[in-house]
PDB file of C-alpha atoms in Angstrom:
ATOM      1  CA  UNK A   1    -226.574  77.028 223.812  1.00 43.00           C
ATOM      2  CA  UNK A   2    -227.549  75.169 220.654  1.00 44.00           C
ATOM      3  CA  UNK A   3    -224.734  73.899 218.465  1.00 47.00           C
ATOM      4  CA  UNK A   4    -225.411  72.608 214.970  1.00 52.00           C
ATOM      5  CA  UNK A   5    -224.358  69.076 214.285  1.00 54.00           C
ATOM      6  CA  UNK A   6    -220.857  68.938 212.833  1.00 62.00           C
ATOM      7  CA  UNK A   7    -219.892  72.416 214.039  1.00 71.00           C
ATOM      8  CA  UNK A   8    -217.428  73.046 216.828  1.00 71.00           C
ATOM      9  CA  UNK A   9    -218.273  74.864 219.997  1.00 86.00           C
ATOM     10  CA  UNK A  10    -216.354  78.041 220.727  1.00 85.00           C
ATOM     11  CA  UNK A  11    -214.222  76.181 223.276  1.00 83.00           C
ATOM     12  CA  UNK A  12    -213.410  73.384 220.816  1.00 84.00           C
ATOM     13  CA  UNK A  13    -212.502  75.938 218.150  1.00 86.00           C
ATOM     14  CA  UNK A  14    -210.204  77.788 220.563  1.00 86.00           C
ATOM     15  CA  UNK A  15    -208.542  74.520 221.569  1.00 86.00           C
ATOM     16  CA  UNK A  16    -207.944  73.643 217.908  1.00 89.00           C
ATOM     17  CA  UNK A  17    -206.393  77.063 217.287  1.00 91.00           C
ATOM     18  CA  UNK A  18    -204.103  76.774 220.330  1.00 90.00           C
ATOM     19  CA  UNK A  19    -202.921  73.321 219.270  1.00 91.00           C
ATOM     20  CA  UNK A  20    -202.261  74.609 215.755  1.00 92.00           C
ATOM     21  CA  UNK A  21    -200.245  77.493 217.233  1.00 93.00           C
ATOM     22  CA  UNK A  22    -198.275  74.967 219.303  1.00 92.00           C
ATOM     23  CA  UNK A  23    -197.373  73.095 216.127  1.00 93.00           C
ATOM     24  CA  UNK A  24    -196.349  76.335 214.388  1.00 93.00           C
ATOM     25  CA  UNK A  25    -194.263  77.491 217.359  1.00 92.00           C
ATOM     26  CA  UNK A  26    -192.585  74.188 218.235  1.00 91.00           C
ATOM     27  CA  UNK A  27    -192.777  72.085 215.078  1.00 93.00           C
ATOM     28  CA  UNK A  28    -194.362  69.272 217.081  1.00 93.00           C
ATOM     29  CA  UNK A  29    -197.860  67.887 217.346  1.00 93.00           C
ATOM     30  CA  UNK A  30    -199.573  68.828 220.624  1.00 92.00           C
ATOM     31  CA  UNK A  31    -200.678  65.204 221.131  1.00 92.00           C
ATOM     32  CA  UNK A  32    -197.023  64.094 221.132  1.00 95.00           C
ATOM     33  CA  UNK A  33    -196.128  66.229 224.155  1.00 95.00           C
ATOM     34  CA  UNK A  34    -196.460  63.427 226.715  1.00 96.00           C
ATOM     35  CA  UNK A  35    -194.275  61.079 224.682  1.00 96.00           C
ATOM     36  CA  UNK A  36    -191.693  63.837 224.195  1.00 96.00           C
ATOM     37  CA  UNK A  37    -191.596  64.449 227.938  1.00 97.00           C
ATOM     38  CA  UNK A  38    -191.311  60.746 228.770  1.00 97.00           C
ATOM     39  CA  UNK A  39    -188.437  60.226 226.320  1.00 96.00           C
ATOM     40  CA  UNK A  40    -186.596  63.273 227.695  1.00 95.00           C
ATOM     41  CA  UNK A  41    -187.002  65.544 224.665  1.00 95.00           C
ATOM     42  CA  UNK A  42    -189.057  67.998 226.719  1.00 96.00           C
ATOM     43  CA  UNK A  43    -188.269  69.279 230.221  1.00 97.00           C
ATOM     44  CA  UNK A  44    -190.830  69.515 233.013  1.00 97.00           C
ATOM     45  CA  UNK A  45    -190.827  73.315 232.926  1.00 97.00           C
ATOM     46  CA  UNK A  46    -191.324  73.337 229.147  1.00 96.00           C
ATOM     47  CA  UNK A  47    -194.148  70.812 229.375  1.00 97.00           C
ATOM     48  CA  UNK A  48    -195.879  72.800 232.109  1.00 97.00           C
ATOM     49  CA  UNK A  49    -195.529  76.033 230.134  1.00 96.00           C
ATOM     50  CA  UNK A  50    -196.886  74.430 226.960  1.00 96.00           C
ATOM     51  CA  UNK A  51    -199.815  72.847 228.790  1.00 96.00           C
ATOM     52  CA  UNK A  52    -200.760  76.241 230.213  1.00 95.00           C
ATOM     53  CA  UNK A  53    -200.084  78.278 227.078  1.00 94.00           C
ATOM     54  CA  UNK A  54    -201.435  75.911 224.424  1.00 93.00           C
ATOM     55  CA  UNK A  55    -203.585  73.535 226.434  1.00 92.00           C
ATOM     56  CA  UNK A  56    -205.395  76.187 228.429  1.00 91.00           C
ATOM     57  CA  UNK A  57    -204.556  74.510 231.744  1.00 93.00           C
ATOM     58  CA  UNK A  58    -204.147  76.255 235.061  1.00 96.00           C
ATOM     59  CA  UNK A  59    -200.688  75.992 236.637  1.00 97.00           C
ATOM     60  CA  UNK A  60    -201.688  73.386 239.257  1.00 97.00           C
ATOM     61  CA  UNK A  61    -203.363  71.217 236.610  1.00 97.00           C
ATOM     62  CA  UNK A  62    -200.289  71.437 234.377  1.00 97.00           C
ATOM     63  CA  UNK A  63    -198.011  70.543 237.297  1.00 97.00           C
ATOM     64  CA  UNK A  64    -200.241  67.597 238.206  1.00 97.00           C
ATOM     65  CA  UNK A  65    -200.238  66.349 234.610  1.00 97.00           C
ATOM     66  CA  UNK A  66    -196.460  66.563 234.343  1.00 98.00           C
ATOM     67  CA  UNK A  67    -196.071  64.799 237.724  1.00 97.00           C
ATOM     68  CA  UNK A  68    -198.171  61.920 236.365  1.00 97.00           C
ATOM     69  CA  UNK A  69    -196.007  61.822 233.225  1.00 98.00           C
ATOM     70  CA  UNK A  70    -192.923  61.666 235.463  1.00 98.00           C
ATOM     71  CA  UNK A  71    -194.195  58.319 236.720  1.00 98.00           C
ATOM     72  CA  UNK A  72    -193.648  56.754 233.316  1.00 97.00           C
ATOM     73  CA  UNK A  73    -190.423  58.644 232.724  1.00 97.00           C
ATOM     74  CA  UNK A  74    -188.902  57.503 236.023  1.00 97.00           C
ATOM     75  CA  UNK A  75    -190.482  54.062 236.533  1.00 97.00           C
ATOM     76  CA  UNK A  76    -191.684  52.903 233.123  1.00 97.00           C
ATOM     77  CA  UNK A  77    -195.234  52.722 234.513  1.00 98.00           C
ATOM     78  CA  UNK A  78    -197.958  54.991 233.147  1.00 97.00           C
ATOM     79  CA  UNK A  79    -199.659  56.587 236.114  1.00 98.00           C
ATOM     80  CA  UNK A  80    -203.064  55.850 234.587  1.00 97.00           C
ATOM     81  CA  UNK A  81    -202.186  52.133 234.649  1.00 98.00           C
ATOM     82  CA  UNK A  82    -201.413  51.889 238.388  1.00 98.00           C
ATOM     83  CA  UNK A  83    -204.888  50.638 239.332  1.00 96.00           C
ATOM     84  CA  UNK A  84    -205.088  47.972 236.636  1.00 96.00           C
ATOM     85  CA  UNK A  85    -201.532  46.790 237.366  1.00 98.00           C
ATOM     86  CA  UNK A  86    -202.358  46.437 241.057  1.00 97.00           C
ATOM     87  CA  UNK A  87    -205.663  44.650 240.419  1.00 95.00           C
ATOM     88  CA  UNK A  88    -203.947  42.222 238.033  1.00 96.00           C
ATOM     89  CA  UNK A  89    -201.288  41.453 240.645  1.00 96.00           C
ATOM     90  CA  UNK A  90    -198.413  43.132 238.809  1.00 97.00           C
ATOM     91  CA  UNK A  91    -197.898  45.732 241.572  1.00 97.00           C
ATOM     92  CA  UNK A  92    -197.780  45.245 245.333  1.00 97.00           C
ATOM     93  CA  UNK A  93    -199.988  47.325 247.600  1.00 97.00           C
ATOM     94  CA  UNK A  94    -197.010  49.251 248.952  1.00 97.00           C
ATOM     95  CA  UNK A  95    -195.724  50.026 245.440  1.00 98.00           C
ATOM     96  CA  UNK A  96    -199.176  51.197 244.303  1.00 98.00           C
ATOM     97  CA  UNK A  97    -199.418  53.417 247.409  1.00 98.00           C
ATOM     98  CA  UNK A  98    -195.965  54.863 246.785  1.00 98.00           C
ATOM     99  CA  UNK A  99    -196.845  55.695 243.179  1.00 98.00           C
ATOM    100  CA  UNK A 100    -200.131  57.353 244.256  1.00 98.00           C
ATOM    101  CA  UNK A 101    -198.256  59.503 246.768  1.00 98.00           C
ATOM    102  CA  UNK A 102    -195.262  60.434 244.609  1.00 97.00           C
ATOM    103  CA  UNK A 103    -196.949  60.919 241.240  1.00 98.00           C
ATOM    104  CA  UNK A 104    -200.618  61.373 242.091  1.00 96.00           C
ATOM    105  CA  UNK A 105    -200.139  63.866 244.885  1.00 95.00           C
ATOM    106  CA  UNK A 106    -202.187  61.795 247.340  1.00 96.00           C
ATOM    107  CA  UNK A 107    -201.474  61.775 251.055  1.00 97.00           C
ATOM    108  CA  UNK A 108    -200.249  58.456 252.428  1.00 97.00           C
ATOM    109  CA  UNK A 109    -203.585  57.975 254.192  1.00 97.00           C
ATOM    110  CA  UNK A 110    -205.561  58.634 250.987  1.00 97.00           C
ATOM    111  CA  UNK A 111    -203.258  56.351 249.011  1.00 97.00           C
ATOM    112  CA  UNK A 112    -203.801  53.534 251.538  1.00 97.00           C
ATOM    113  CA  UNK A 113    -207.579  53.983 251.380  1.00 95.00           C
ATOM    114  CA  UNK A 114    -207.564  53.966 247.582  1.00 95.00           C
ATOM    115  CA  UNK A 115    -205.427  50.833 247.367  1.00 96.00           C
ATOM    116  CA  UNK A 116    -207.640  49.135 249.945  1.00 93.00           C
ATOM    117  CA  UNK A 117    -210.627  49.824 247.674  1.00 91.00           C
ATOM    118  CA  UNK A 118    -208.689  48.391 244.732  1.00 93.00           C
ATOM    119  CA  UNK A 119    -207.904  45.328 246.875  1.00 92.00           C
ATOM    120  CA  UNK A 120    -211.635  44.537 246.876  1.00 84.00           C
ATOM    121  CA  UNK A 121    -211.551  44.248 243.089  1.00 85.00           C
ATOM    122  CA  UNK A 122    -208.302  42.283 243.168  1.00 89.00           C
ATOM    123  CA  UNK A 123    -209.654  39.784 245.694  1.00 86.00           C
ATOM    124  CA  UNK A 124    -213.263  39.504 244.536  1.00 77.00           C
ATOM    125  CA  UNK A 125    -213.411  40.694 240.945  1.00 76.00           C
ATOM    126  CA  UNK A 126    -215.872  43.408 241.976  1.00 69.00           C
ATOM    127  CA  UNK A 127    -214.856  47.058 242.281  1.00 72.00           C
ATOM    128  CA  UNK A 128    -215.491  48.762 245.591  1.00 70.00           C
ATOM    129  CA  UNK A 129    -217.813  51.217 243.846  1.00 69.00           C
ATOM    130  CA  UNK A 130    -219.931  48.326 242.501  1.00 65.00           C
ATOM    131  CA  UNK A 131    -220.089  46.231 245.676  1.00 65.00           C
ATOM    132  CA  UNK A 132    -223.683  47.247 246.521  1.00 62.00           C
ATOM    133  CA  UNK A 133    -224.951  46.284 243.090  1.00 64.00           C
ATOM    134  CA  UNK A 134    -222.997  43.028 243.194  1.00 61.00           C
ATOM    135  CA  UNK A 135    -224.563  42.175 246.547  1.00 60.00           C
ATOM    136  CA  UNK A 136    -228.063  42.948 245.282  1.00 66.00           C
ATOM    137  CA  UNK A 137    -227.582  40.869 242.136  1.00 70.00           C
ATOM    138  CA  UNK A 138    -226.293  37.885 244.106  1.00 67.00           C
ATOM    139  CA  UNK A 139    -222.743  38.000 242.732  1.00 62.00           C
ATOM    140  CA  UNK A 140    -221.292  38.384 246.227  1.00 59.00           C
ATOM    141  CA  UNK A 141    -223.237  35.391 247.533  1.00 59.00           C
ATOM    142  CA  UNK A 142    -221.936  33.329 244.624  1.00 55.00           C
ATOM    143  CA  UNK A 143    -218.387  34.377 245.484  1.00 54.00           C
ATOM    144  CA  UNK A 144    -218.915  33.468 249.141  1.00 56.00           C
ATOM    145  CA  UNK A 145    -220.101  29.972 248.188  1.00 55.00           C
ATOM    146  CA  UNK A 146    -217.174  29.555 245.806  1.00 56.00           C
ATOM    147  CA  UNK A 147    -214.628  30.350 248.531  1.00 54.00           C
ATOM    148  CA  UNK A 148    -216.370  28.511 251.384  1.00 51.00           C
TER     149      UNK A 148
END
C-alpha cells in the first residue's frame, strides 16, 4: 500500500488515537507508563490492562513487557541493559542468567547459552553473531597474536 510522505498509516493513526484516549482516561502520558510502574504508581495488573487496551498488545506480550519492567522495579537494573552490563563486567554470568530467567522468561538452559554468547563479546570484543565476519576480516587473528 502506498502512503504519502508525511501521512500516517492506518495503524499509526490508530495507535495515536489509543494513546490519546489513554491520556484522556488516566490523565497520564502513555510513554510514562513504564516509569509509573517502576516507581510503584501503577500496579502490574493495571499496566498489563493498559498495554492491552491502549497499546494494542496481546495478553502474553503485555505480561512479558511488565515482567521486564519488574526487573528495574525490583533490582534497579533495566532488563534491556542486562547484556551491556554483563559485557562491561558489571554483572556476573550467574546474575545475568538469573535475570534472563526471572524477568526475560528464558529457561535456565537458554539463559546459559545466551550468556555464553555474550561472554564471547566480553572476552574478545566481538559479538558471537559477528564472529564469522571478524575471522574473515582478520580481527580474530589480531586478537590471538595480542594474547599469545
